[in-house]
């Protein structure tokens, strides 16, 4: 049961990518798809503050890993779109202000999803500090990292490796992330080579 909401949060986050590609968009469906991940983010916080107090730090780490590792492709794709749209906004095109709006929406949505996934990791950090696994300074630094892109996942990976908890999962997530970055870089290089 503790893993149901994190899994739903990841699935709902990918619904944000479905909105622009829906074949027959209706305002009500798009609005529900857009709001669903943010509502689940609030549910994440409520669960961590209520039922999550009884869960072990391992359960909190697992929930954090589900959300953080599950959203890596989302952030890579969203970051790529934001970079491309921002680059297009630099050229004098008729709709360049619209491009900046698209970038702002992608960044704001991504940041809210980052905030919505932070409660599990912060709860894990607090429980690990109480168990004497981490120093106060390291816990505070990792807590701050939960509000910064890239650093949130990196700090979770570091603590996973340090605690020897789901090490194979962390290494697999790291390898898949590196491969995805290489694929994106290869695609960008091929696009520039064709131009």
PDB file of C-alpha atoms in Angstrom:
ATOM      1  CA  UNK A   1       0.000   0.000   0.000  1.00  0.00           C
ATOM      2  CA  UNK A   2       2.715   2.594   0.718  1.00  0.00           C
ATOM      3  CA  UNK A   3       3.932   2.371  -2.883  1.00  0.00           C
ATOM      4  CA  UNK A   4       0.577   2.990  -4.582  1.00  0.00           C
ATOM      5  CA  UNK A   5       0.573   6.807  -4.392  1.00  0.00           C
ATOM      6  CA  UNK A   6       4.210   7.196  -5.557  1.00  0.00           C
ATOM      7  CA  UNK A   7       3.480   4.967  -8.557  1.00  0.00           C
ATOM      8  CA  UNK A   8       0.306   6.924  -9.337  1.00  0.00           C
ATOM      9  CA  UNK A   9       2.302  10.157  -8.978  1.00  0.00           C
ATOM     10  CA  UNK A  10       4.794   9.011 -11.617  1.00  0.00           C
ATOM     11  CA  UNK A  11       2.056   7.851 -13.990  1.00  0.00           C
ATOM     12  CA  UNK A  12       0.101  11.085 -13.511  1.00  0.00           C
ATOM     13  CA  UNK A  13       3.228  13.152 -14.177  1.00  0.00           C
ATOM     14  CA  UNK A  14       3.569  11.565 -17.595  1.00  0.00           C
ATOM     15  CA  UNK A  15      -0.022  12.643 -18.284  1.00  0.00           C
ATOM     16  CA  UNK A  16       1.378  16.184 -18.539  1.00  0.00           C
ATOM     17  CA  UNK A  17       3.153  15.042 -21.708  1.00  0.00           C
ATOM     18  CA  UNK A  18      -0.083  13.633 -23.127  1.00  0.00           C
ATOM     19  CA  UNK A  19      -1.941  16.953 -23.016  1.00  0.00           C
ATOM     20  CA  UNK A  20      -0.249  18.587 -26.039  1.00  0.00           C
ATOM     21  CA  UNK A  21      -0.463  15.385 -28.079  1.00  0.00           C
ATOM     22  CA  UNK A  22      -4.090  14.480 -27.473  1.00  0.00           C
ATOM     23  CA  UNK A  23      -5.859  13.972 -30.775  1.00  0.00           C
ATOM     24  CA  UNK A  24      -9.162  15.472 -29.770  1.00  0.00           C
ATOM     25  CA  UNK A  25      -8.442  17.801 -26.874  1.00  0.00           C
ATOM     26  CA  UNK A  26     -11.295  18.794 -24.671  1.00  0.00           C
ATOM     27  CA  UNK A  27     -10.795  21.413 -22.049  1.00  0.00           C
ATOM     28  CA  UNK A  28     -12.177  19.322 -19.171  1.00  0.00           C
ATOM     29  CA  UNK A  29     -10.011  16.273 -19.890  1.00  0.00           C
ATOM     30  CA  UNK A  30      -6.892  18.403 -20.383  1.00  0.00           C
ATOM     31  CA  UNK A  31      -7.564  20.293 -17.162  1.00  0.00           C
ATOM     32  CA  UNK A  32      -7.983  17.049 -15.208  1.00  0.00           C
ATOM     33  CA  UNK A  33      -4.804  15.583 -16.730  1.00  0.00           C
ATOM     34  CA  UNK A  34      -2.916  18.791 -15.918  1.00  0.00           C
ATOM     35  CA  UNK A  35      -4.126  19.047 -12.305  1.00  0.00           C
ATOM     36  CA  UNK A  36      -3.894  15.349 -11.400  1.00  0.00           C
ATOM     37  CA  UNK A  37      -0.103  15.225 -10.750  1.00  0.00           C
ATOM     38  CA  UNK A  38      -0.275  18.347  -8.604  1.00  0.00           C
ATOM     39  CA  UNK A  39      -3.166  16.961  -6.551  1.00  0.00           C
ATOM     40  CA  UNK A  40      -1.183  13.745  -6.057  1.00  0.00           C
ATOM     41  CA  UNK A  41       1.762  15.861  -4.908  1.00  0.00           C
ATOM     42  CA  UNK A  42      -0.405  17.302  -2.153  1.00  0.00           C
ATOM     43  CA  UNK A  43      -1.614  13.775  -1.347  1.00  0.00           C
ATOM     44  CA  UNK A  44       2.087  12.726  -1.105  1.00  0.00           C
ATOM     45  CA  UNK A  45       2.663  15.407   1.521  1.00  0.00           C
ATOM     46  CA  UNK A  46      -0.451  14.464   3.494  1.00  0.00           C
ATOM     47  CA  UNK A  47       0.471  10.766   3.453  1.00  0.00           C
ATOM     48  CA  UNK A  48       4.026  11.458   4.605  1.00  0.00           C
ATOM     49  CA  UNK A  49       2.790  13.680   7.442  1.00  0.00           C
ATOM     50  CA  UNK A  50       0.161  11.180   8.614  1.00  0.00           C
ATOM     51  CA  UNK A  51       0.621   7.496   7.756  1.00  0.00           C
ATOM     52  CA  UNK A  52       4.244   7.983   6.751  1.00  0.00           C
ATOM     53  CA  UNK A  53       5.281   8.573  10.347  1.00  0.00           C
ATOM     54  CA  UNK A  54       4.761   4.869  11.009  1.00  0.00           C
ATOM     55  CA  UNK A  55       6.710   3.709   7.958  1.00  0.00           C
ATOM     56  CA  UNK A  56      10.355   2.710   8.151  1.00  0.00           C
ATOM     57  CA  UNK A  57      13.116   4.733   6.553  1.00  0.00           C
ATOM     58  CA  UNK A  58      13.581   1.930   4.007  1.00  0.00           C
ATOM     59  CA  UNK A  59       9.959   2.315   2.922  1.00  0.00           C
ATOM     60  CA  UNK A  60      10.459   6.072   2.606  1.00  0.00           C
ATOM     61  CA  UNK A  61      13.630   5.493   0.573  1.00  0.00           C
ATOM     62  CA  UNK A  62      11.751   3.084  -1.706  1.00  0.00           C
ATOM     63  CA  UNK A  63       8.934   5.607  -2.211  1.00  0.00           C
ATOM     64  CA  UNK A  64      11.474   8.338  -2.967  1.00  0.00           C
ATOM     65  CA  UNK A  65      13.279   6.075  -5.432  1.00  0.00           C
ATOM     66  CA  UNK A  66      10.031   5.223  -7.228  1.00  0.00           C
ATOM     67  CA  UNK A  67       9.194   8.889  -7.719  1.00  0.00           C
ATOM     68  CA  UNK A  68      12.679  10.287  -8.391  1.00  0.00           C
ATOM     69  CA  UNK A  69      13.928   7.493 -10.649  1.00  0.00           C
ATOM     70  CA  UNK A  70      10.564   7.175 -12.370  1.00  0.00           C
ATOM     71  CA  UNK A  71      10.598  10.845 -13.349  1.00  0.00           C
ATOM     72  CA  UNK A  72      14.139  10.893 -14.799  1.00  0.00           C
ATOM     73  CA  UNK A  73      12.924  10.389 -18.413  1.00  0.00           C
ATOM     74  CA  UNK A  74      10.207  13.000 -17.846  1.00  0.00           C
ATOM     75  CA  UNK A  75      12.746  15.604 -16.767  1.00  0.00           C
ATOM     76  CA  UNK A  76      15.165  14.730 -19.559  1.00  0.00           C
ATOM     77  CA  UNK A  77      12.414  15.088 -22.168  1.00  0.00           C
ATOM     78  CA  UNK A  78      11.001  18.230 -20.543  1.00  0.00           C
ATOM     79  CA  UNK A  79      14.453  19.771 -20.265  1.00  0.00           C
ATOM     80  CA  UNK A  80      15.172  18.990 -23.911  1.00  0.00           C
ATOM     81  CA  UNK A  81      11.894  20.601 -25.000  1.00  0.00           C
ATOM     82  CA  UNK A  82      12.591  23.650 -22.829  1.00  0.00           C
ATOM     83  CA  UNK A  83      16.086  24.057 -24.303  1.00  0.00           C
ATOM     84  CA  UNK A  84      14.844  23.692 -27.898  1.00  0.00           C
ATOM     85  CA  UNK A  85      11.932  26.086 -27.390  1.00  0.00           C
ATOM     86  CA  UNK A  86      14.210  28.615 -25.662  1.00  0.00           C
ATOM     87  CA  UNK A  87      16.682  28.356 -28.561  1.00  0.00           C
ATOM     88  CA  UNK A  88      13.837  28.980 -31.006  1.00  0.00           C
ATOM     89  CA  UNK A  89      12.828  32.052 -28.992  1.00  0.00           C
ATOM     90  CA  UNK A  90      16.256  33.576 -29.668  1.00  0.00           C
ATOM     91  CA  UNK A  91      15.526  33.836 -33.389  1.00  0.00           C
ATOM     92  CA  UNK A  92      13.247  36.620 -34.589  1.00  0.00           C
ATOM     93  CA  UNK A  93      10.156  34.606 -35.353  1.00  0.00           C
ATOM     94  CA  UNK A  94       6.555  35.813 -35.302  1.00  0.00           C
ATOM     95  CA  UNK A  95       5.669  33.710 -32.242  1.00  0.00           C
ATOM     96  CA  UNK A  96       8.846  33.999 -30.177  1.00  0.00           C
ATOM     97  CA  UNK A  97       6.980  35.316 -27.096  1.00  0.00           C
ATOM     98  CA  UNK A  98       4.836  32.187 -27.223  1.00  0.00           C
ATOM     99  CA  UNK A  99       7.997  30.063 -27.151  1.00  0.00           C
ATOM    100  CA  UNK A 100       9.102  31.683 -23.910  1.00  0.00           C
ATOM    101  CA  UNK A 101       5.653  31.025 -22.432  1.00  0.00           C
ATOM    102  CA  UNK A 102       5.982  27.323 -23.328  1.00  0.00           C
ATOM    103  CA  UNK A 103       9.392  27.243 -21.640  1.00  0.00           C
ATOM    104  CA  UNK A 104       8.013  28.947 -18.536  1.00  0.00           C
ATOM    105  CA  UNK A 105       5.138  26.451 -18.311  1.00  0.00           C
ATOM    106  CA  UNK A 106       7.510  23.473 -18.698  1.00  0.00           C
ATOM    107  CA  UNK A 107       9.902  24.789 -16.042  1.00  0.00           C
ATOM    108  CA  UNK A 108       7.115  25.711 -13.602  1.00  0.00           C
ATOM    109  CA  UNK A 109       5.376  22.337 -14.033  1.00  0.00           C
ATOM    110  CA  UNK A 110       8.657  20.473 -13.628  1.00  0.00           C
ATOM    111  CA  UNK A 111       9.572  22.433 -10.523  1.00  0.00           C
ATOM    112  CA  UNK A 112       6.204  21.800  -8.901  1.00  0.00           C
ATOM    113  CA  UNK A 113       6.590  18.084  -9.613  1.00  0.00           C
ATOM    114  CA  UNK A 114      10.036  18.279  -8.023  1.00  0.00           C
ATOM    115  CA  UNK A 115       8.499  19.870  -4.917  1.00  0.00           C
ATOM    116  CA  UNK A 116       5.710  17.271  -4.890  1.00  0.00           C
ATOM    117  CA  UNK A 117       8.233  14.434  -4.838  1.00  0.00           C
ATOM    118  CA  UNK A 118      10.359  15.915  -2.042  1.00  0.00           C
ATOM    119  CA  UNK A 119       8.326  14.780   1.029  1.00  0.00           C
ATOM    120  CA  UNK A 120       9.389  11.127   0.761  1.00  0.00           C
ATOM    121  CA  UNK A 121      13.079  11.973   0.541  1.00  0.00           C
ATOM    122  CA  UNK A 122      12.939  14.563   3.303  1.00  0.00           C
ATOM    123  CA  UNK A 123      11.096  12.107   5.542  1.00  0.00           C
ATOM    124  CA  UNK A 124      13.751   9.480   4.773  1.00  0.00           C
ATOM    125  CA  UNK A 125      16.503  11.977   5.632  1.00  0.00           C
ATOM    126  CA  UNK A 126      14.899  12.832   8.967  1.00  0.00           C
ATOM    127  CA  UNK A 127      14.439   9.157   9.874  1.00  0.00           C
ATOM    128  CA  UNK A 128      18.010   8.325   8.802  1.00  0.00           C
ATOM    129  CA  UNK A 129      19.357  11.219  10.892  1.00  0.00           C
ATOM    130  CA  UNK A 130      17.400  10.001  13.931  1.00  0.00           C
ATOM    131  CA  UNK A 131      18.847   6.515  13.393  1.00  0.00           C
ATOM    132  CA  UNK A 132      22.354   8.032  13.361  1.00  0.00           C
ATOM    133  CA  UNK A 133      23.119   7.082   9.742  1.00  0.00           C
ATOM    134  CA  UNK A 134      23.856  10.598   8.518  1.00  0.00           C
ATOM    135  CA  UNK A 135      25.381  13.720   9.967  1.00  0.00           C
ATOM    136  CA  UNK A 136      23.296  16.801  10.613  1.00  0.00           C
ATOM    137  CA  UNK A 137      25.220  18.804   7.994  1.00  0.00           C
ATOM    138  CA  UNK A 138      24.799  16.114   5.356  1.00  0.00           C
ATOM    139  CA  UNK A 139      21.113  15.811   6.134  1.00  0.00           C
ATOM    140  CA  UNK A 140      20.566  19.573   5.853  1.00  0.00           C
ATOM    141  CA  UNK A 141      22.542  19.746   2.604  1.00  0.00           C
ATOM    142  CA  UNK A 142      20.598  16.810   1.133  1.00  0.00           C
ATOM    143  CA  UNK A 143      17.360  18.446   2.275  1.00  0.00           C
ATOM    144  CA  UNK A 144      18.272  21.623   0.393  1.00  0.00           C
ATOM    145  CA  UNK A 145      19.193  19.544  -2.645  1.00  0.00           C
ATOM    146  CA  UNK A 146      15.614  18.239  -2.786  1.00  0.00           C
ATOM    147  CA  UNK A 147      14.561  21.657  -4.104  1.00  0.00           C
ATOM    148  CA  UNK A 148      17.112  21.787  -6.949  1.00  0.00           C
ATOM    149  CA  UNK A 149      16.879  19.973 -10.277  1.00  0.00           C
ATOM    150  CA  UNK A 150      19.449  17.189 -10.764  1.00  0.00           C
ATOM    151  CA  UNK A 151      20.793  17.529  -7.227  1.00  0.00           C
ATOM    152  CA  UNK A 152      17.659  15.916  -5.786  1.00  0.00           C
ATOM    153  CA  UNK A 153      18.238  12.673  -7.693  1.00  0.00           C
ATOM    154  CA  UNK A 154      22.013  12.830  -7.222  1.00  0.00           C
ATOM    155  CA  UNK A 155      21.689  13.146  -3.434  1.00  0.00           C
ATOM    156  CA  UNK A 156      19.192  10.271  -3.350  1.00  0.00           C
ATOM    157  CA  UNK A 157      21.623   8.115  -5.345  1.00  0.00           C
ATOM    158  CA  UNK A 158      24.471   9.001  -3.003  1.00  0.00           C
ATOM    159  CA  UNK A 159      22.449   8.086   0.092  1.00  0.00           C
ATOM    160  CA  UNK A 160      21.229   4.878  -1.550  1.00  0.00           C
ATOM    161  CA  UNK A 161      24.819   3.833  -2.268  1.00  0.00           C
ATOM    162  CA  UNK A 162      26.009   4.962   1.164  1.00  0.00           C
ATOM    163  CA  UNK A 163      23.237   3.040   2.947  1.00  0.00           C
ATOM    164  CA  UNK A 164      23.698   0.042   0.618  1.00  0.00           C
ATOM    165  CA  UNK A 165      19.966   0.121  -0.012  1.00  0.00           C
ATOM    166  CA  UNK A 166      18.817  -0.953  -3.478  1.00  0.00           C
ATOM    167  CA  UNK A 167      22.309  -0.421  -4.891  1.00  0.00           C
ATOM    168  CA  UNK A 168      21.554  -2.365  -8.084  1.00  0.00           C
ATOM    169  CA  UNK A 169      18.475  -0.228  -8.707  1.00  0.00           C
ATOM    170  CA  UNK A 170      20.504   2.940  -8.235  1.00  0.00           C
ATOM    171  CA  UNK A 171      23.272   1.761 -10.551  1.00  0.00           C
ATOM    172  CA  UNK A 172      20.684   0.759 -13.160  1.00  0.00           C
ATOM    173  CA  UNK A 173      19.007   4.189 -12.901  1.00  0.00           C
ATOM    174  CA  UNK A 174      22.395   5.869 -13.275  1.00  0.00           C
ATOM    175  CA  UNK A 175      23.280   3.792 -16.350  1.00  0.00           C
ATOM    176  CA  UNK A 176      19.878   4.336 -17.983  1.00  0.00           C
ATOM    177  CA  UNK A 177      20.147   8.078 -17.316  1.00  0.00           C
ATOM    178  CA  UNK A 178      23.617   8.213 -18.854  1.00  0.00           C
ATOM    179  CA  UNK A 179      22.425   6.271 -21.898  1.00  0.00           C
ATOM    180  CA  UNK A 180      19.439   8.581 -22.323  1.00  0.00           C
ATOM    181  CA  UNK A 181      21.690  11.643 -22.130  1.00  0.00           C
ATOM    182  CA  UNK A 182      24.011  10.121 -24.727  1.00  0.00           C
ATOM    183  CA  UNK A 183      21.027   9.365 -26.981  1.00  0.00           C
ATOM    184  CA  UNK A 184      19.745  12.930 -26.674  1.00  0.00           C
ATOM    185  CA  UNK A 185      23.234  14.291 -27.396  1.00  0.00           C
ATOM    186  CA  UNK A 186      23.527  12.015 -30.462  1.00  0.00           C
ATOM    187  CA  UNK A 187      20.138  13.199 -31.734  1.00  0.00           C
ATOM    188  CA  UNK A 188      21.109  16.845 -31.316  1.00  0.00           C
ATOM    189  CA  UNK A 189      24.455  16.291 -33.063  1.00  0.00           C
ATOM    190  CA  UNK A 190      22.679  14.521 -35.940  1.00  0.00           C
ATOM    191  CA  UNK A 191      20.187  17.392 -36.247  1.00  0.00           C
ATOM    192  CA  UNK A 192      23.008  19.916 -36.505  1.00  0.00           C
ATOM    193  CA  UNK A 193      24.887  17.664 -38.973  1.00  0.00           C
ATOM    194  CA  UNK A 194      21.817  17.564 -41.231  1.00  0.00           C
ATOM    195  CA  UNK A 195      21.397  21.334 -41.192  1.00  0.00           C
TER     196      UNK A 195
END
